[in-house]
Amino acid sequence: MKAPIGILGGSGLYRMAGLALERTELVQTPFGDPSGPVHLGTLDGAPVAFLARHGEGHRFTPTEVPYRANLWALKFLGVERLVSVSAVGSLQARHRPGDLRLARQFVDRTKLRQDSFFGGGLVAHVGFAEPTCPHLSEALMAAGRRLGLPLEDGATYVCMEGPAFSTRAESRLHQSWGADLIGMTQVTEAKLAREAELCYACIALVTDYDAWREGEEAVDAASVLEVMQANVDKAQALLRATVPDLVGAPRPCACGEALKAALFTAPEHVSIDARRRLDLLVSKYGYGKR
Ligand SMILES: CSC[C@H]1O[C@H](OP(=O)(O)O)[C@H](O)[C@@H]1O
Ligand SMILES: Nc1ncnc2[nH]cnc12
């Protein structure tokens, strides 16, 4: 069974409600083990692959999450469209705890991530000016409108390294840049999704006001937890309302050919090792195992 729709669950989203489970699969990848077994089944009739980013019981910090293995495993299982769910802090008063936002732009403030499948003998530079899929994002927006959820499009997400939250000075700096949200995971997934030629969208669940508000307690893990469950319920409802619309729908975007103009290494210089490691991504461009 191929699962063209993938869901990456973040903080608080470790199981997908309503998923009629058919099997679980622990995929071995050239980039190590994923965070855990991928759950494959149907969600209201739509074939879906679900993976909890931080692992069962939330065991991986944002730095430790095996992002490359996770994205590889989902691609290997046939995922073409990926919806990532992420808990975020708000950097602007209009985004309130309990709100849902679609992140559409990112500012990368990570320092310790392996955020490319390439290197080791095969170089690629994908375009990342528009990091999210407009078509997939619009499908989520349409479902959100039908459900009357507090969902808005167009947020800019600052992705920090973590795991500590921001200082007040950092929080105010990020706010002064005009960014909307802060989290610790999404820019890495977005970059890898682009390299894997997946349509990618990010449902951001606002849990707190980070640390910029004068005279207010700054975010801590307990305040995130307080809001998280209600947010996760909304995200699951949104996902369930969206995925049936995606089954068999064409992909009228450029996500599926992101590598077409990105591969830089002359084919005759690509080692057999690199070809073997990256076969899943590049065989269609004539860089196969030979
Ligand atoms: C539990 S608060 C910090 C934690 O929550 C977010 O996780 P995710 O993006 O996986 O939902 C944030 O990025 C941090 O990892
Ligand atoms: N304020 C915050 N900063 C970073 N990641 C978060 N995840 C949830 N709230 C956050």
PDB file of N, CA, C and O in Angstrom, residues 61-119:
ATOM      1  N   THR A  61      14.981  15.752  21.220  1.00  0.00           N
ATOM      2  CA  THR A  61      14.920  17.227  21.205  1.00  0.00           C
ATOM      3  C   THR A  61      14.826  17.680  19.736  1.00  0.00           C
ATOM      4  O   THR A  61      15.125  16.898  18.823  1.00  0.00           O
ATOM      5  N   PRO A  62      14.495  18.968  19.527  1.00  0.00           N
ATOM      6  CA  PRO A  62      14.437  19.443  18.136  1.00  0.00           C
ATOM      7  C   PRO A  62      15.770  19.256  17.406  1.00  0.00           C
ATOM      8  O   PRO A  62      15.792  19.045  16.198  1.00  0.00           O
ATOM      9  N   THR A  63      16.880  19.337  18.120  1.00  0.00           N
ATOM     10  CA  THR A  63      18.188  19.109  17.489  1.00  0.00           C
ATOM     11  C   THR A  63      18.395  17.631  17.169  1.00  0.00           C
ATOM     12  O   THR A  63      18.992  17.278  16.151  1.00  0.00           O
ATOM     13  N   GLU A  64      17.877  16.760  18.040  1.00  0.00           N
ATOM     14  CA  GLU A  64      18.134  15.317  17.876  1.00  0.00           C
ATOM     15  C   GLU A  64      17.193  14.615  16.900  1.00  0.00           C
ATOM     16  O   GLU A  64      17.470  13.482  16.499  1.00  0.00           O
ATOM     17  N   VAL A  65      16.082  15.235  16.560  1.00  0.00           N
ATOM     18  CA  VAL A  65      15.124  14.582  15.647  1.00  0.00           C
ATOM     19  C   VAL A  65      15.866  14.136  14.376  1.00  0.00           C
ATOM     20  O   VAL A  65      16.591  14.942  13.773  1.00  0.00           O
ATOM     21  N   PRO A  66      15.727  12.884  13.975  1.00  0.00           N
ATOM     22  CA  PRO A  66      16.412  12.429  12.748  1.00  0.00           C
ATOM     23  C   PRO A  66      15.620  12.848  11.502  1.00  0.00           C
ATOM     24  O   PRO A  66      14.980  12.035  10.837  1.00  0.00           O
ATOM     25  N   TYR A  67      15.693  14.136  11.196  1.00  0.00           N
ATOM     26  CA  TYR A  67      14.852  14.712  10.128  1.00  0.00           C
ATOM     27  C   TYR A  67      15.070  14.016   8.791  1.00  0.00           C
ATOM     28  O   TYR A  67      14.124  13.736   8.055  1.00  0.00           O
ATOM     29  N   ARG A  68      16.342  13.780   8.439  1.00  0.00           N
ATOM     30  CA  ARG A  68      16.595  13.210   7.110  1.00  0.00           C
ATOM     31  C   ARG A  68      16.004  11.805   7.000  1.00  0.00           C
ATOM     32  O   ARG A  68      15.379  11.457   6.002  1.00  0.00           O
ATOM     33  N   ALA A  69      16.176  11.015   8.046  1.00  0.00           N
ATOM     34  CA  ALA A  69      15.607   9.655   8.021  1.00  0.00           C
ATOM     35  C   ALA A  69      14.081   9.718   7.968  1.00  0.00           C
ATOM     36  O   ALA A  69      13.437   8.930   7.265  1.00  0.00           O
ATOM     37  N   ASN A  70      13.501  10.654   8.698  1.00  0.00           N
ATOM     38  CA  ASN A  70      12.032  10.771   8.699  1.00  0.00           C
ATOM     39  C   ASN A  70      11.493  11.094   7.305  1.00  0.00           C
ATOM     40  O   ASN A  70      10.548  10.470   6.817  1.00  0.00           O
ATOM     41  N   LEU A  71      12.087  12.088   6.675  1.00  0.00           N
ATOM     42  CA  LEU A  71      11.601  12.497   5.352  1.00  0.00           C
ATOM     43  C   LEU A  71      11.863  11.403   4.327  1.00  0.00           C
ATOM     44  O   LEU A  71      11.033  11.134   3.452  1.00  0.00           O
ATOM     45  N   TRP A  72      13.015  10.764   4.453  1.00  0.00           N
ATOM     46  CA  TRP A  72      13.351   9.668   3.535  1.00  0.00           C
ATOM     47  C   TRP A  72      12.339   8.529   3.665  1.00  0.00           C
ATOM     48  O   TRP A  72      11.838   7.995   2.663  1.00  0.00           O
ATOM     49  N   ALA A  73      12.046   8.154   4.903  1.00  0.00           N
ATOM     50  CA  ALA A  73      11.109   7.042   5.147  1.00  0.00           C
ATOM     51  C   ALA A  73       9.742   7.361   4.536  1.00  0.00           C
ATOM     52  O   ALA A  73       9.115   6.509   3.901  1.00  0.00           O
ATOM     53  N   LEU A  74       9.289   8.586   4.698  1.00  0.00           N
ATOM     54  CA  LEU A  74       7.970   8.954   4.161  1.00  0.00           C
ATOM     55  C   LEU A  74       7.996   8.923   2.640  1.00  0.00           C
ATOM     56  O   LEU A  74       7.080   8.404   1.996  1.00  0.00           O
ATOM     57  N   LYS A  75       9.057   9.447   2.049  1.00  0.00           N
ATOM     58  CA  LYS A  75       9.188   9.404   0.582  1.00  0.00           C
ATOM     59  C   LYS A  75       9.208   7.943   0.105  1.00  0.00           C
ATOM     60  O   LYS A  75       8.538   7.583  -0.862  1.00  0.00           O
ATOM     61  N   PHE A  76       9.957   7.127   0.794  1.00  0.00           N
ATOM     62  CA  PHE A  76      10.085   5.710   0.440  1.00  0.00           C
ATOM     63  C   PHE A  76       8.719   5.018   0.459  1.00  0.00           C
ATOM     64  O   PHE A  76       8.434   4.131  -0.346  1.00  0.00           O
ATOM     65  N   LEU A  77       7.866   5.429   1.382  1.00  0.00           N
ATOM     66  CA  LEU A  77       6.536   4.808   1.507  1.00  0.00           C
ATOM     67  C   LEU A  77       5.510   5.422   0.548  1.00  0.00           C
ATOM     68  O   LEU A  77       4.326   5.093   0.620  1.00  0.00           O
ATOM     69  N   GLY A  78       5.967   6.300  -0.315  1.00  0.00           N
ATOM     70  CA  GLY A  78       5.089   6.807  -1.370  1.00  0.00           C
ATOM     71  C   GLY A  78       4.478   8.166  -1.102  1.00  0.00           C
ATOM     72  O   GLY A  78       3.639   8.634  -1.876  1.00  0.00           O
ATOM     73  N   VAL A  79       4.904   8.827  -0.015  1.00  0.00           N
ATOM     74  CA  VAL A  79       4.315  10.143   0.295  1.00  0.00           C
ATOM     75  C   VAL A  79       4.690  11.155  -0.791  1.00  0.00           C
ATOM     76  O   VAL A  79       5.852  11.247  -1.215  1.00  0.00           O
ATOM     77  N   GLU A  80       3.686  11.899  -1.246  1.00  0.00           N
ATOM     78  CA  GLU A  80       3.895  12.985  -2.214  1.00  0.00           C
ATOM     79  C   GLU A  80       3.538  14.334  -1.604  1.00  0.00           C
ATOM     80  O   GLU A  80       4.060  15.359  -2.013  1.00  0.00           O
ATOM     81  N   ARG A  81       2.583  14.288  -0.665  1.00  0.00           N
ATOM     82  CA  ARG A  81       2.172  15.524   0.004  1.00  0.00           C
ATOM     83  C   ARG A  81       2.374  15.333   1.499  1.00  0.00           C
ATOM     84  O   ARG A  81       1.904  14.343   2.066  1.00  0.00           O
ATOM     85  N   LEU A  82       3.027  16.320   2.126  1.00  0.00           N
ATOM     86  CA  LEU A  82       3.348  16.210   3.546  1.00  0.00           C
ATOM     87  C   LEU A  82       2.782  17.399   4.307  1.00  0.00           C
ATOM     88  O   LEU A  82       3.067  18.546   3.967  1.00  0.00           O
ATOM     89  N   VAL A  83       1.980  17.094   5.330  1.00  0.00           N
ATOM     90  CA  VAL A  83       1.517  18.162   6.227  1.00  0.00           C
ATOM     91  C   VAL A  83       2.229  17.979   7.565  1.00  0.00           C
ATOM     92  O   VAL A  83       2.130  16.924   8.194  1.00  0.00           O
ATOM     93  N   SER A  84       2.970  19.013   7.967  1.00  0.00           N
ATOM     94  CA  SER A  84       3.680  18.984   9.246  1.00  0.00           C
ATOM     95  C   SER A  84       2.899  19.812  10.253  1.00  0.00           C
ATOM     96  O   SER A  84       2.395  20.886   9.915  1.00  0.00           O
ATOM     97  N   VAL A  85       2.834  19.304  11.462  1.00  0.00           N
ATOM     98  CA  VAL A  85       2.132  20.030  12.524  1.00  0.00           C
ATOM     99  C   VAL A  85       3.174  20.452  13.556  1.00  0.00           C
ATOM    100  O   VAL A  85       4.019  19.647  13.954  1.00  0.00           O
ATOM    101  N   SER A  86       3.116  21.717  13.973  1.00  0.00           N
ATOM    102  CA  SER A  86       4.151  22.237  14.866  1.00  0.00           C
ATOM    103  C   SER A  86       3.571  23.207  15.894  1.00  0.00           C
ATOM    104  O   SER A  86       2.820  24.119  15.547  1.00  0.00           O
ATOM    105  N   ALA A  87       3.928  22.999  17.158  1.00  0.00           N
ATOM    106  CA  ALA A  87       3.544  23.940  18.229  1.00  0.00           C
ATOM    107  C   ALA A  87       4.469  25.149  18.156  1.00  0.00           C
ATOM    108  O   ALA A  87       5.684  24.999  18.010  1.00  0.00           O
ATOM    109  N   VAL A  88       3.908  26.332  18.250  1.00  0.00           N
ATOM    110  CA  VAL A  88       4.709  27.559  18.093  1.00  0.00           C
ATOM    111  C   VAL A  88       4.356  28.602  19.143  1.00  0.00           C
ATOM    112  O   VAL A  88       3.237  28.625  19.667  1.00  0.00           O
ATOM    113  N   GLY A  89       5.311  29.491  19.374  1.00  0.00           N
ATOM    114  CA  GLY A  89       5.045  30.693  20.160  1.00  0.00           C
ATOM    115  C   GLY A  89       4.636  31.817  19.216  1.00  0.00           C
ATOM    116  O   GLY A  89       5.029  31.836  18.049  1.00  0.00           O
ATOM    117  N   SER A  90       3.855  32.762  19.748  1.00  0.00           N
ATOM    118  CA  SER A  90       3.424  33.913  18.949  1.00  0.00           C
ATOM    119  C   SER A  90       4.385  35.077  19.163  1.00  0.00           C
ATOM    120  O   SER A  90       4.771  35.375  20.299  1.00  0.00           O
ATOM    121  N   LEU A  91       4.729  35.753  18.062  1.00  0.00           N
ATOM    122  CA  LEU A  91       5.578  36.943  18.150  1.00  0.00           C
ATOM    123  C   LEU A  91       4.786  38.226  17.931  1.00  0.00           C
ATOM    124  O   LEU A  91       5.357  39.309  17.948  1.00  0.00           O
ATOM    125  N   GLN A  92       3.476  38.097  17.705  1.00  0.00           N
ATOM    126  CA  GLN A  92       2.639  39.270  17.447  1.00  0.00           C
ATOM    127  C   GLN A  92       1.315  39.082  18.189  1.00  0.00           C
ATOM    128  O   GLN A  92       0.760  37.977  18.187  1.00  0.00           O
ATOM    129  N   ALA A  93       0.787  40.181  18.748  1.00  0.00           N
ATOM    130  CA  ALA A  93      -0.409  40.084  19.596  1.00  0.00           C
ATOM    131  C   ALA A  93      -1.598  39.461  18.864  1.00  0.00           C
ATOM    132  O   ALA A  93      -2.454  38.827  19.489  1.00  0.00           O
ATOM    133  N   ARG A  94      -1.657  39.631  17.526  1.00  0.00           N
ATOM    134  CA  ARG A  94      -2.847  39.130  16.826  1.00  0.00           C
ATOM    135  C   ARG A  94      -2.877  37.596  16.696  1.00  0.00           C
ATOM    136  O   ARG A  94      -3.923  37.026  16.380  1.00  0.00           O
ATOM    137  N   HIS A  95      -1.769  36.942  16.940  1.00  0.00           N
ATOM    138  CA  HIS A  95      -1.770  35.469  16.944  1.00  0.00           C
ATOM    139  C   HIS A  95      -1.886  35.018  18.400  1.00  0.00           C
ATOM    140  O   HIS A  95      -0.933  35.177  19.178  1.00  0.00           O
ATOM    141  N   ARG A  96      -3.064  34.493  18.754  1.00  0.00           N
ATOM    142  CA  ARG A  96      -3.309  34.190  20.169  1.00  0.00           C
ATOM    143  C   ARG A  96      -3.195  32.692  20.453  1.00  0.00           C
ATOM    144  O   ARG A  96      -3.496  31.884  19.554  1.00  0.00           O
ATOM    145  N   PRO A  97      -2.827  32.339  21.675  1.00  0.00           N
ATOM    146  CA  PRO A  97      -2.823  30.914  22.027  1.00  0.00           C
ATOM    147  C   PRO A  97      -4.172  30.300  21.678  1.00  0.00           C
ATOM    148  O   PRO A  97      -5.223  30.884  21.964  1.00  0.00           O
ATOM    149  N   GLY A  98      -4.139  29.149  21.036  1.00  0.00           N
ATOM    150  CA  GLY A  98      -5.379  28.506  20.574  1.00  0.00           C
ATOM    151  C   GLY A  98      -5.617  28.717  19.090  1.00  0.00           C
ATOM    152  O   GLY A  98      -6.399  27.995  18.479  1.00  0.00           O
ATOM    153  N   ASP A  99      -4.922  29.705  18.489  1.00  0.00           N
ATOM    154  CA  ASP A  99      -5.070  29.944  17.047  1.00  0.00           C
ATOM    155  C   ASP A  99      -4.266  28.924  16.241  1.00  0.00           C
ATOM    156  O   ASP A  99      -3.254  28.386  16.715  1.00  0.00           O
ATOM    157  N   LEU A 100      -4.704  28.753  15.007  1.00  0.00           N
ATOM    158  CA  LEU A 100      -3.958  27.934  14.046  1.00  0.00           C
ATOM    159  C   LEU A 100      -3.496  28.843  12.915  1.00  0.00           C
ATOM    160  O   LEU A 100      -4.251  29.716  12.481  1.00  0.00           O
ATOM    161  N   ARG A 101      -2.293  28.637  12.458  1.00  0.00           N
ATOM    162  CA  ARG A 101      -1.760  29.429  11.348  1.00  0.00           C
ATOM    163  C   ARG A 101      -1.087  28.495  10.344  1.00  0.00           C
ATOM    164  O   ARG A 101      -0.543  27.462  10.729  1.00  0.00           O
ATOM    165  N   LEU A 102      -1.108  28.896   9.072  1.00  0.00           N
ATOM    166  CA  LEU A 102      -0.268  28.193   8.110  1.00  0.00           C
ATOM    167  C   LEU A 102       1.015  28.985   7.968  1.00  0.00           C
ATOM    168  O   LEU A 102       0.985  30.169   7.606  1.00  0.00           O
ATOM    169  N   ALA A 103       2.134  28.356   8.294  1.00  0.00           N
ATOM    170  CA  ALA A 103       3.429  29.010   8.083  1.00  0.00           C
ATOM    171  C   ALA A 103       3.735  28.930   6.596  1.00  0.00           C
ATOM    172  O   ALA A 103       3.624  27.871   5.988  1.00  0.00           O
ATOM    173  N   ARG A 104       4.122  30.068   6.011  1.00  0.00           N
ATOM    174  CA  ARG A 104       4.413  30.079   4.567  1.00  0.00           C
ATOM    175  C   ARG A 104       5.834  30.530   4.270  1.00  0.00           C
ATOM    176  O   ARG A 104       6.347  30.308   3.179  1.00  0.00           O
ATOM    177  N   GLN A 105       6.469  31.210   5.248  1.00  0.00           N
ATOM    178  CA  GLN A 105       7.855  31.635   5.094  1.00  0.00           C
ATOM    179  C   GLN A 105       8.613  31.276   6.368  1.00  0.00           C
ATOM    180  O   GLN A 105       8.006  31.150   7.437  1.00  0.00           O
ATOM    181  N   PHE A 106       9.927  31.142   6.211  1.00  0.00           N
ATOM    182  CA  PHE A 106      10.759  30.767   7.355  1.00  0.00           C
ATOM    183  C   PHE A 106      11.987  31.662   7.454  1.00  0.00           C
ATOM    184  O   PHE A 106      12.511  32.123   6.440  1.00  0.00           O
ATOM    185  N   VAL A 107      12.433  31.872   8.681  1.00  0.00           N
ATOM    186  CA  VAL A 107      13.749  32.461   8.932  1.00  0.00           C
ATOM    187  C   VAL A 107      14.519  31.381   9.691  1.00  0.00           C
ATOM    188  O   VAL A 107      14.065  30.901  10.738  1.00  0.00           O
ATOM    189  N   ASP A 108      15.659  31.009   9.125  1.00  0.00           N
ATOM    190  CA  ASP A 108      16.409  29.869   9.674  1.00  0.00           C
ATOM    191  C   ASP A 108      17.439  30.357  10.691  1.00  0.00           C
ATOM    192  O   ASP A 108      18.449  30.957  10.332  1.00  0.00           O
ATOM    193  N   ARG A 109      17.180  30.083  11.964  1.00  0.00           N
ATOM    194  CA  ARG A 109      18.129  30.442  13.034  1.00  0.00           C
ATOM    195  C   ARG A 109      18.676  29.172  13.685  1.00  0.00           C
ATOM    196  O   ARG A 109      19.142  29.208  14.821  1.00  0.00           O
ATOM    197  N   THR A 110      18.627  28.056  12.955  1.00  0.00           N
ATOM    198  CA  THR A 110      19.194  26.816  13.503  1.00  0.00           C
ATOM    199  C   THR A 110      20.708  26.822  13.281  1.00  0.00           C
ATOM    200  O   THR A 110      21.224  27.545  12.427  1.00  0.00           O
ATOM    201  N   LYS A 111      21.400  25.975  14.061  1.00  0.00           N
ATOM    202  CA  LYS A 111      22.863  25.962  13.978  1.00  0.00           C
ATOM    203  C   LYS A 111      23.420  24.557  13.846  1.00  0.00           C
ATOM    204  O   LYS A 111      24.560  24.382  13.446  1.00  0.00           O
ATOM    205  N   LEU A 112      22.646  23.580  14.255  1.00  0.00           N
ATOM    206  CA  LEU A 112      23.205  22.229  14.403  1.00  0.00           C
ATOM    207  C   LEU A 112      22.424  21.186  13.605  1.00  0.00           C
ATOM    208  O   LEU A 112      22.345  20.034  14.016  1.00  0.00           O
ATOM    209  N   ARG A 113      21.831  21.594  12.489  1.00  0.00           N
ATOM    210  CA  ARG A 113      20.955  20.672  11.758  1.00  0.00           C
ATOM    211  C   ARG A 113      21.631  20.089  10.523  1.00  0.00           C
ATOM    212  O   ARG A 113      22.389  20.773   9.842  1.00  0.00           O
ATOM    213  N   GLN A 114      21.265  18.854  10.220  1.00  0.00           N
ATOM    214  CA  GLN A 114      21.618  18.283   8.927  1.00  0.00           C
ATOM    215  C   GLN A 114      20.378  18.462   8.068  1.00  0.00           C
ATOM    216  O   GLN A 114      19.403  17.712   8.197  1.00  0.00           O
ATOM    217  N   ASP A 115      20.402  19.499   7.251  1.00  0.00           N
ATOM    218  CA  ASP A 115      19.174  19.886   6.573  1.00  0.00           C
ATOM    219  C   ASP A 115      19.240  19.702   5.063  1.00  0.00           C
ATOM    220  O   ASP A 115      18.506  20.331   4.323  1.00  0.00           O
ATOM    221  N   SER A 116      20.148  18.808   4.621  1.00  0.00           N
ATOM    222  CA  SER A 116      20.198  18.470   3.196  1.00  0.00           C
ATOM    223  C   SER A 116      20.529  16.986   3.051  1.00  0.00           C
ATOM    224  O   SER A 116      21.311  16.429   3.827  1.00  0.00           O
ATOM    225  N   PHE A 117      19.906  16.363   2.025  1.00  0.00           N
ATOM    226  CA  PHE A 117      20.273  14.988   1.683  1.00  0.00           C
ATOM    227  C   PHE A 117      21.552  14.967   0.854  1.00  0.00           C
ATOM    228  O   PHE A 117      22.175  13.925   0.683  1.00  0.00           O
ATOM    229  N   PHE A 118      21.931  16.127   0.315  1.00  0.00           N
ATOM    230  CA  PHE A 118      23.020  16.164  -0.655  1.00  0.00           C
ATOM    231  C   PHE A 118      24.358  16.369   0.027  1.00  0.00           C
ATOM    232  O   PHE A 118      24.445  16.513   1.242  1.00  0.00           O
ATOM    233  N   GLY A 119      25.427  16.356  -0.779  1.00  0.00           N
ATOM    234  CA  GLY A 119      26.786  16.321  -0.257  1.00  0.00           C
ATOM    235  C   GLY A 119      27.325  14.908  -0.444  1.00  0.00           C
ATOM    236  O   GLY A 119      26.612  14.029  -0.955  1.00  0.00           O
TER     237      GLY A 119
END
